[in-house]
mmCIF file of C-alpha atoms in Angstrom:
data_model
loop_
_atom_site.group_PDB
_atom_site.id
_atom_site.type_symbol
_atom_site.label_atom_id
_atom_site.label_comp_id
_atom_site.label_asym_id
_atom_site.label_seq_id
_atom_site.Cartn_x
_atom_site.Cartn_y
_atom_site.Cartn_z
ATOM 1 C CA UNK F 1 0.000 0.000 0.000
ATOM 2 C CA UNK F 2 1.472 3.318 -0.878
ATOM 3 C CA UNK F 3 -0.322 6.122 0.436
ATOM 4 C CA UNK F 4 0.733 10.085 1.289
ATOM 5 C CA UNK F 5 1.592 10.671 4.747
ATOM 6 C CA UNK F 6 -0.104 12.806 7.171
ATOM 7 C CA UNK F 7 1.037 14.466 9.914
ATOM 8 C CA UNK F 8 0.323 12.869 13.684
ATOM 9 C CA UNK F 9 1.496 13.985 16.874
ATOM 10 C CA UNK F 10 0.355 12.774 20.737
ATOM 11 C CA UNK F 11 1.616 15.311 23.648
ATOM 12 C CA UNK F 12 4.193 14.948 25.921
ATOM 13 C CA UNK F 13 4.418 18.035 26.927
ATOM 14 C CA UNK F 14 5.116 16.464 30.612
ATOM 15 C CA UNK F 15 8.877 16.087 30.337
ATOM 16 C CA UNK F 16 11.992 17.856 28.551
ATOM 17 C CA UNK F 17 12.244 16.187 25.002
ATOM 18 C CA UNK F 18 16.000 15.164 25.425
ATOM 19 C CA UNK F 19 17.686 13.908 22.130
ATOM 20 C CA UNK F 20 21.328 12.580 22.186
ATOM 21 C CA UNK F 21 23.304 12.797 19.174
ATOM 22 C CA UNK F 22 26.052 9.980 18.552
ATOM 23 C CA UNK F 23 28.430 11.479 15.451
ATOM 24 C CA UNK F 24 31.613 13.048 14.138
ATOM 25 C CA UNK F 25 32.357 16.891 14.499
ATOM 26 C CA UNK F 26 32.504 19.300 11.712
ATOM 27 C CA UNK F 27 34.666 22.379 12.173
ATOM 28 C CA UNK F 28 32.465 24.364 9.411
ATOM 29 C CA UNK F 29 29.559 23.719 11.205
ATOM 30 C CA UNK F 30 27.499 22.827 8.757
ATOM 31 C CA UNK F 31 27.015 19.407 9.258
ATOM 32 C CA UNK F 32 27.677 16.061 11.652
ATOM 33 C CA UNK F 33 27.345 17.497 15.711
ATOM 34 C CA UNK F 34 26.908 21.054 14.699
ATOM 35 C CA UNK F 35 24.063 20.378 12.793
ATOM 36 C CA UNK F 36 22.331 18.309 14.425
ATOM 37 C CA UNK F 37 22.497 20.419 17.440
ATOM 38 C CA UNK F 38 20.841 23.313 15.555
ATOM 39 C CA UNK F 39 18.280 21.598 13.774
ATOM 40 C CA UNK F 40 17.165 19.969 17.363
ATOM 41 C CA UNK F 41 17.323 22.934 19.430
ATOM 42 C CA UNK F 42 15.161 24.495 16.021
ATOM 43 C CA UNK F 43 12.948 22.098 15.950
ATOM 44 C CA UNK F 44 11.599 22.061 19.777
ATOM 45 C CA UNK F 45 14.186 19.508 21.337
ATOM 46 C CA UNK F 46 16.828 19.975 24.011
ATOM 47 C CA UNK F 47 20.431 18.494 22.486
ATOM 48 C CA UNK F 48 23.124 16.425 24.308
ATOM 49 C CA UNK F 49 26.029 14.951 22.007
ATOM 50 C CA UNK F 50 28.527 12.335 22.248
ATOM 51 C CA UNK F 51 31.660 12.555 19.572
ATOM 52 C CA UNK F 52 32.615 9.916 17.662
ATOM 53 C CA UNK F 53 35.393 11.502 15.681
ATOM 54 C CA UNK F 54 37.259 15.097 14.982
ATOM 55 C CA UNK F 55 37.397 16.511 11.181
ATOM 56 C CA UNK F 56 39.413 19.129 9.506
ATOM 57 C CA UNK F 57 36.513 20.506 7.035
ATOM 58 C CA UNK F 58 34.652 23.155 5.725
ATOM 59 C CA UNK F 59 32.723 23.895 2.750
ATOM 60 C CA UNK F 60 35.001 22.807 0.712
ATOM 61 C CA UNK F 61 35.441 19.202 2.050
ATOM 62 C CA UNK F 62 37.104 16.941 4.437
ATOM 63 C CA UNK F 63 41.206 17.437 4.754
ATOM 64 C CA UNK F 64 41.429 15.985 8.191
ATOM 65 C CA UNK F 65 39.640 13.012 10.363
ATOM 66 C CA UNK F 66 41.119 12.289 13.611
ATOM 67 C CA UNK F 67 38.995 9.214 15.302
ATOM 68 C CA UNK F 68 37.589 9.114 18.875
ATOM 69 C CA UNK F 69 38.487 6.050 20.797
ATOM 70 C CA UNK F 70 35.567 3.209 21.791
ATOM 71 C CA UNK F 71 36.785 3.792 25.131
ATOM 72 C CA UNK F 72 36.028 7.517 25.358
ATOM 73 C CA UNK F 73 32.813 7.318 23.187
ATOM 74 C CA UNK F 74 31.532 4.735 25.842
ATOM 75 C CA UNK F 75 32.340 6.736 28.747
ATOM 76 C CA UNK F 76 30.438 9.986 27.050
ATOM 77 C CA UNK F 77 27.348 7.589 26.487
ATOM 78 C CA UNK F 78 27.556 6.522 30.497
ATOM 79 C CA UNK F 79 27.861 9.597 31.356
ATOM 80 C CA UNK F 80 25.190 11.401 29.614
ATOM 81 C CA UNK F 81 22.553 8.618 30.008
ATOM 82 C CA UNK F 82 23.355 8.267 33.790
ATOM 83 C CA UNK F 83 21.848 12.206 34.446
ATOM 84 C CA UNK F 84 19.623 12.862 31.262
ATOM 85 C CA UNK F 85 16.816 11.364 30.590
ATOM 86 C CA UNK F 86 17.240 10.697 26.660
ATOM 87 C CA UNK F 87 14.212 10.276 24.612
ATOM 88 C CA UNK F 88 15.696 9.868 21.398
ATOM 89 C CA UNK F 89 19.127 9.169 19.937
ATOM 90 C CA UNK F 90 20.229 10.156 16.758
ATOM 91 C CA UNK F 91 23.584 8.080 15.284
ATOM 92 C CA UNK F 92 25.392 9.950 12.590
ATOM 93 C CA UNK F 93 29.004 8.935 11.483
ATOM 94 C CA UNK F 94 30.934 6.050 12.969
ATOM 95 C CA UNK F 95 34.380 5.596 11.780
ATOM 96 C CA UNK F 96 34.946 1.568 12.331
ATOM 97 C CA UNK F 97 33.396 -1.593 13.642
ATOM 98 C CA UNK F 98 34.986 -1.067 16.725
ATOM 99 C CA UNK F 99 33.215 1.746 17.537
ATOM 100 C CA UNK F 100 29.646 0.324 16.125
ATOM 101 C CA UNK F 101 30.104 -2.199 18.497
ATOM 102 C CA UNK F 102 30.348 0.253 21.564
ATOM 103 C CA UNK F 103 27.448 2.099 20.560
ATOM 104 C CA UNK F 104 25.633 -0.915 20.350
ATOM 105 C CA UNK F 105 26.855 -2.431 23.377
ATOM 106 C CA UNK F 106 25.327 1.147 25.291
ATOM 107 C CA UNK F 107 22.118 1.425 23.749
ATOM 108 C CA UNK F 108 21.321 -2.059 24.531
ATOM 109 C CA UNK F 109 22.628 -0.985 27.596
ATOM 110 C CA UNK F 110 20.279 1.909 28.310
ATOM 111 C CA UNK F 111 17.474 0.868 25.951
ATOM 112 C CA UNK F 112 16.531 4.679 24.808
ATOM 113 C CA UNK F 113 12.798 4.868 23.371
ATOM 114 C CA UNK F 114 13.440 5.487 19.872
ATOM 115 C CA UNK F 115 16.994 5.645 17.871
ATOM 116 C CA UNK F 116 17.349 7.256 14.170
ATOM 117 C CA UNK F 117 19.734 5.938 12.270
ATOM 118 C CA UNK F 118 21.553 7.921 9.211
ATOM 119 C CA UNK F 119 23.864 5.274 8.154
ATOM 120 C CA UNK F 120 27.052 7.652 6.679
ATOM 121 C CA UNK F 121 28.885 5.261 4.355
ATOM 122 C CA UNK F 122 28.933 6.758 1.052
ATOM 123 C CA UNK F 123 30.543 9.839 -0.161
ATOM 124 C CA UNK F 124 29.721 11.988 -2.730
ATOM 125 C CA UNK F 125 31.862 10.467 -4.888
ATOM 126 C CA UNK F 126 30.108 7.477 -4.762
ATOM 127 C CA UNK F 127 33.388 6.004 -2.228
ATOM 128 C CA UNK F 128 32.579 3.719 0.441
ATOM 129 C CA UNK F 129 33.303 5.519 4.012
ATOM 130 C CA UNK F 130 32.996 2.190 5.997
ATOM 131 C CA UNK F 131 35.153 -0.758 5.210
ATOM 132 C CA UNK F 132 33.389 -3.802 4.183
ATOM 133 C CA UNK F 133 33.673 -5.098 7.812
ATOM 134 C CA UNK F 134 31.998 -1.766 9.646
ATOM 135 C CA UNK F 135 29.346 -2.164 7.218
ATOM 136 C CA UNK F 136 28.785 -5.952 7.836
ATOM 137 C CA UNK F 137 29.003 -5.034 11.943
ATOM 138 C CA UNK F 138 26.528 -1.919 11.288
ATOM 139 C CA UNK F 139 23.811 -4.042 9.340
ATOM 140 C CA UNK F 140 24.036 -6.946 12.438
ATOM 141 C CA UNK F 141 24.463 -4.561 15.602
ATOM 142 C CA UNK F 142 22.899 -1.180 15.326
ATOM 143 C CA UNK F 143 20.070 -2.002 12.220
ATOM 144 C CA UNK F 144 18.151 -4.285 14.868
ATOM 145 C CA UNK F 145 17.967 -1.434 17.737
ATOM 146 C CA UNK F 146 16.974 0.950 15.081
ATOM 147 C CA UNK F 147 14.040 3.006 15.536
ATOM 148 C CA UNK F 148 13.827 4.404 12.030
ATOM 149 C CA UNK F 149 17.238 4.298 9.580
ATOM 150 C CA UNK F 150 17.519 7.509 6.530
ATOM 151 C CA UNK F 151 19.541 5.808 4.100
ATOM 152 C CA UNK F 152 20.219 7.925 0.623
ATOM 153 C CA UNK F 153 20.098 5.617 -2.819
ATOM 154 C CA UNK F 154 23.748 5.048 -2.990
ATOM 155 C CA UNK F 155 23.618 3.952 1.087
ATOM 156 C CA UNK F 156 20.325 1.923 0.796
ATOM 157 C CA UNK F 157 22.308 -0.292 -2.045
ATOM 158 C CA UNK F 158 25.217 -0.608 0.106
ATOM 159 C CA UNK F 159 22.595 -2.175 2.881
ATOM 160 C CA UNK F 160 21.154 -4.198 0.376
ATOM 161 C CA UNK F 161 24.076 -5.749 -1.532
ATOM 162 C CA UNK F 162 25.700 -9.073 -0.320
ATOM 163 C CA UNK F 163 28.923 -7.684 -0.688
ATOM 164 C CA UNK F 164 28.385 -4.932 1.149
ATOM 165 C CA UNK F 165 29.875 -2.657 -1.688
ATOM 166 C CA UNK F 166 27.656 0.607 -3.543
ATOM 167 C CA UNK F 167 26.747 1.100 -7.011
ATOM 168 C CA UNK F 168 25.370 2.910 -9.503
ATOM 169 C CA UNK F 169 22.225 4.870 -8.366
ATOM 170 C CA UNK F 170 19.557 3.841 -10.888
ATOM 171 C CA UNK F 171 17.600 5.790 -13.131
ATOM 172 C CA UNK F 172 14.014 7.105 -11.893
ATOM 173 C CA UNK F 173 12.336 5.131 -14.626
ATOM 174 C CA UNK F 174 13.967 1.785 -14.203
ATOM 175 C CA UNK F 175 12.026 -0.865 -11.683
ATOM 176 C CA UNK F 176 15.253 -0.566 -9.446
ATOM 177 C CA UNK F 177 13.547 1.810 -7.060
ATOM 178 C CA UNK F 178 10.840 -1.316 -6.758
ATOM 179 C CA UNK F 179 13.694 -3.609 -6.325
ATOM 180 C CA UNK F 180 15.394 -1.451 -3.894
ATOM 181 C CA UNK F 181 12.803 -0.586 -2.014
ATOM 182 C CA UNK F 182 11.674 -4.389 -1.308
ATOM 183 C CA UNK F 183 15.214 -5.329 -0.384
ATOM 184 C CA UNK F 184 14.976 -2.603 2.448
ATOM 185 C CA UNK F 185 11.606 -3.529 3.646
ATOM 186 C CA UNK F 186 13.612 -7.173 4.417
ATOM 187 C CA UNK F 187 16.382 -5.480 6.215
ATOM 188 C CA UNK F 188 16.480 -6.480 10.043
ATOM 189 C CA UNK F 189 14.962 -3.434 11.014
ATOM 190 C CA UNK F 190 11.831 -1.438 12.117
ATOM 191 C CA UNK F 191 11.944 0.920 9.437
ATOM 192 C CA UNK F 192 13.571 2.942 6.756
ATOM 193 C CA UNK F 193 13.474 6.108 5.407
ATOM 194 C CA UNK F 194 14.439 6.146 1.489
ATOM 195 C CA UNK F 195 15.426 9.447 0.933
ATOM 196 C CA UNK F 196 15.047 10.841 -3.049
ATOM 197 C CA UNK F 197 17.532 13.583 -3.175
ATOM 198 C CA UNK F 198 19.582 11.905 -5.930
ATOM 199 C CA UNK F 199 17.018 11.195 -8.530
ATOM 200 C CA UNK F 200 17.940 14.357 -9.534
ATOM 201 C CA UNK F 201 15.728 14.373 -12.342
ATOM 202 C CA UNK F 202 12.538 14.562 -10.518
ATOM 203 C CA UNK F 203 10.706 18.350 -9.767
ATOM 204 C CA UNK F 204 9.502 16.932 -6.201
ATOM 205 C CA UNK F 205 11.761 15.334 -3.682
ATOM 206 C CA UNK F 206 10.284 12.371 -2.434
ATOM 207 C CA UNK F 207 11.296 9.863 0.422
ATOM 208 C CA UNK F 208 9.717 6.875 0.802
ATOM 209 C CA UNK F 209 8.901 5.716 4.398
ATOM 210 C CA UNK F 210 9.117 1.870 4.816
ATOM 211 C CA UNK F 211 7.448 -0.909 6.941
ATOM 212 C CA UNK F 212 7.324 -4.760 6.711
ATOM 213 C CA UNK F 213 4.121 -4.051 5.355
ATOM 214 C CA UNK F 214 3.546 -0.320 4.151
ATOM 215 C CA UNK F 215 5.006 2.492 2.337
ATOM 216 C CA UNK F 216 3.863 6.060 2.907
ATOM 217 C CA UNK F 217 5.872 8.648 0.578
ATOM 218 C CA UNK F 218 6.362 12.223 1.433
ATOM 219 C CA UNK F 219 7.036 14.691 -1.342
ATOM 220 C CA UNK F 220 7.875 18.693 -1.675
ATOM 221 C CA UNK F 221 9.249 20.942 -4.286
ATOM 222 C CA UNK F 222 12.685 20.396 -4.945
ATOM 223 C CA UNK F 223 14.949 23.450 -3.841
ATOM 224 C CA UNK F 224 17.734 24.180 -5.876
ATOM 225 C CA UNK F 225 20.534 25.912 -3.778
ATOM 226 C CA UNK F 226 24.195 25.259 -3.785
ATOM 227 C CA UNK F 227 23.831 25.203 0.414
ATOM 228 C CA UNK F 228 22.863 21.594 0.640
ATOM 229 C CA UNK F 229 25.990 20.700 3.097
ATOM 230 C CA UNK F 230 24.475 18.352 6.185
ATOM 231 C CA UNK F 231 21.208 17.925 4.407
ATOM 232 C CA UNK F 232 21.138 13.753 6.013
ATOM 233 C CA UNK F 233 22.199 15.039 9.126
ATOM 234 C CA UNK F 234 19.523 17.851 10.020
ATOM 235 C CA UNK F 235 16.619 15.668 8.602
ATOM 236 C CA UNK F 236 17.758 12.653 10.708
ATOM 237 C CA UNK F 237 18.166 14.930 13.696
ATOM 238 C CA UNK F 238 14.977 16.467 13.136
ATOM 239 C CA UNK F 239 13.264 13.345 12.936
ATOM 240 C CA UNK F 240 14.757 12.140 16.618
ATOM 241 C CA UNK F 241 13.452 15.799 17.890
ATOM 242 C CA UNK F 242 10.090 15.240 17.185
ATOM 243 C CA UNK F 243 10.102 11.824 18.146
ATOM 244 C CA UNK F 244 11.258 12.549 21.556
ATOM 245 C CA UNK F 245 8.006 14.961 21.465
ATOM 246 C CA UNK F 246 5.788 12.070 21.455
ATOM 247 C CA UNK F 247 4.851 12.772 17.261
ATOM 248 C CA UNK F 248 4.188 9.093 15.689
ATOM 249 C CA UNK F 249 7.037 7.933 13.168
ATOM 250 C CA UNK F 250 4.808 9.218 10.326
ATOM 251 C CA UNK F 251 4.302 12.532 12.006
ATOM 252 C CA UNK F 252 8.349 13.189 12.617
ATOM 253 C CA UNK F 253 8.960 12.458 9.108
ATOM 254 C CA UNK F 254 6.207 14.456 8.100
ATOM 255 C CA UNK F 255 7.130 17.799 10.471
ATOM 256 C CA UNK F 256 11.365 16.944 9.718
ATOM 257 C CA UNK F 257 10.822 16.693 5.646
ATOM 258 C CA UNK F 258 9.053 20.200 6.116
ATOM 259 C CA UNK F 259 10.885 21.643 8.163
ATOM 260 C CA UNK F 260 14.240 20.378 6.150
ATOM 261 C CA UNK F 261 12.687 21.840 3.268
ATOM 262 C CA UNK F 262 12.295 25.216 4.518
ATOM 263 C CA UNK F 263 15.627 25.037 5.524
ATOM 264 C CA UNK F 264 16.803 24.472 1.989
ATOM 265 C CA UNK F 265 14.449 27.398 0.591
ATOM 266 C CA UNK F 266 16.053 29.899 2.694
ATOM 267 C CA UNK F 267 19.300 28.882 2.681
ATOM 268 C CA UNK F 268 20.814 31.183 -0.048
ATOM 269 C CA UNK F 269 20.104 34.072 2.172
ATOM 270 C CA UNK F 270 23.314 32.471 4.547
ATOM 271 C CA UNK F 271 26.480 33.208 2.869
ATOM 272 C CA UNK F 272 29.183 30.813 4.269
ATOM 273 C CA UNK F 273 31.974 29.651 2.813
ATOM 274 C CA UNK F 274 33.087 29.401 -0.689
ATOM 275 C CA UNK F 275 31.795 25.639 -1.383
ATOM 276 C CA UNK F 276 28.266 23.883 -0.892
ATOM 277 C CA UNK F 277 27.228 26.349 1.986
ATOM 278 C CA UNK F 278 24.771 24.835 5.617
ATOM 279 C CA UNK F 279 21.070 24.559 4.988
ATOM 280 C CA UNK F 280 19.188 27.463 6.895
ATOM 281 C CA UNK F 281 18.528 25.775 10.321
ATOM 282 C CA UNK F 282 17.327 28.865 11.860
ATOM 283 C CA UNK F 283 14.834 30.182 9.679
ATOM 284 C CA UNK F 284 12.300 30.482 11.599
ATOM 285 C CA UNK F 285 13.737 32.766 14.103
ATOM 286 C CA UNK F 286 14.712 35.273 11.641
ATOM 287 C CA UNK F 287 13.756 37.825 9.677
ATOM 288 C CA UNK F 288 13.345 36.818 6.009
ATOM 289 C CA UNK F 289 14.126 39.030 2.790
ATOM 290 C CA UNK F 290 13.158 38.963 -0.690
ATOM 291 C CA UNK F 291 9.779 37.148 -2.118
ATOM 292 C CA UNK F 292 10.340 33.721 -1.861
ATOM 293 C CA UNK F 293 6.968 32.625 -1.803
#
């Protein structure tokens, strides 16, 4: 059944919506940590973080990644989920298996109410991030706890491949996306998120969100802006904010797609950087110029 999805929220207006972060630091501040501390903090939550690993970047790209032990990245997790009371974890980058493991081995640990997953493994370049290993550890330790997990095409064949390897994202008018969107819906998980941004070709940007037995799709204009840096990140992290509100899974995708696509449509106004600038995660609180109705 494929059906348009509406928007549903139940209060919990009772307690603090806490949402932990688990991911790598970006000095530009336009995605991993940074960015998912803004869009929370935008989008009604209260952020806590836990570093998994240090990088040189900016808008121009990645000259520098200096990893975060297990060790360490365990002790952040004990001691944020001994005082807070987390609602909702969002897991960004995670350099090896070694370090999937200890995330794994904490959240089964502390057994936080709903976990978003935004499985970083592909670059833009269409290079694999995670050795074949990290992938193989991901898919068996941290897919089963999953809550929801935001793959992009070139990550969802990664998942979905025996070898563990990507490949070429296929056209928008091949029966691949059928294909690819079955093989998900068998993954050892509770759900996915399919995100659309590179079927480039399309006017509206749709993700698809899966079940074992359902997929509801979620579509909006396509924004074209060269500020599109931490796009997966703020959507994910959005997504574990209004979780940790009480918002159904359909109703957090709903509220993050919209609110992710605002972002985009006022992001030219921000003028950072000379390469593929942040998404607007503050729009809302400013003053806006210009028609862009």
């Amino acid at each position: 059944m494929n059906k348009p999805a509406q928007s549903q929220h139940s209060s919990n207006c009772n307690t603090t919506p806490i949402v932990l972060t688990i991911a790598g630091s970006d000095s530009g501040g336009g995605a991993g940590i940074q960015a998912d501390i803004k869009a929370i903090s935008a989008t009604g939550g209260y952020a806590c973080s836990v570093i998994t690993a240090l990088t040189a970047q900016n808008t121009l790209g990645v000259t520098d990644i200096f990893p975060v032990s297990p060790d360490f990245i365990e002790a952040q997790l004990d001691a944020v989920f001994s005082d807070l009371n987390v609602k909702a974890v969002k897991i960004g980058m995670l350099s090896d298996a070694g370090v999937i493991e200890a995330v794994a081995r904490k959240l089964r640990q502390y057994q936080p109410e709903h976990i978003v997953l935004d499985p970083v493994m592909v670059a833009t370049s269409g290079d694999l991030l995670l050795e074949t290993k990290a992938i193989t550890t991901l898919k068996s330790e941290l897919l089963p706890l999953a809550t929801l997990i935001t793959p992009n095409l070139p990550e969802a064949i990664a998942l979905t491949r025996s070898d563990n390897h990507a490949a070429p994202v296929p056209s928008v008018d091949s029966s691949d996306r059928e294909t690819i969107i079955a093989q998900l819906q068998s993954l050892n998980t509770e759900a996915v998120l399919l995100k659309g941004g590179h079927w480039e070709t399309e006017s509206q940007s749709t993700d698809y969100l899966l079940t074992k037995s359902d997929t509801v799709t979620f579509s909006a204009q396509r924004i074209q802006t060269q500020n599109t840096h931490g796009t997966g990140c703020t959507l994910s992290a959005a997504i574990a904010s209004y979780l940790a509100q009480g918002y159904t899974l359909t109703g957090a995708v709903a509220e993050a797609k919209n609110y992710l696509t605002l972002a985009l449509k006022f992001a030219d106004q921000l003028k950072i950087g000379q390469g593929h600038g942040p998404v607007h995660h503050f729009h809302a609180f400013q003053p806006q110029s210009g028609d862009l109705a």
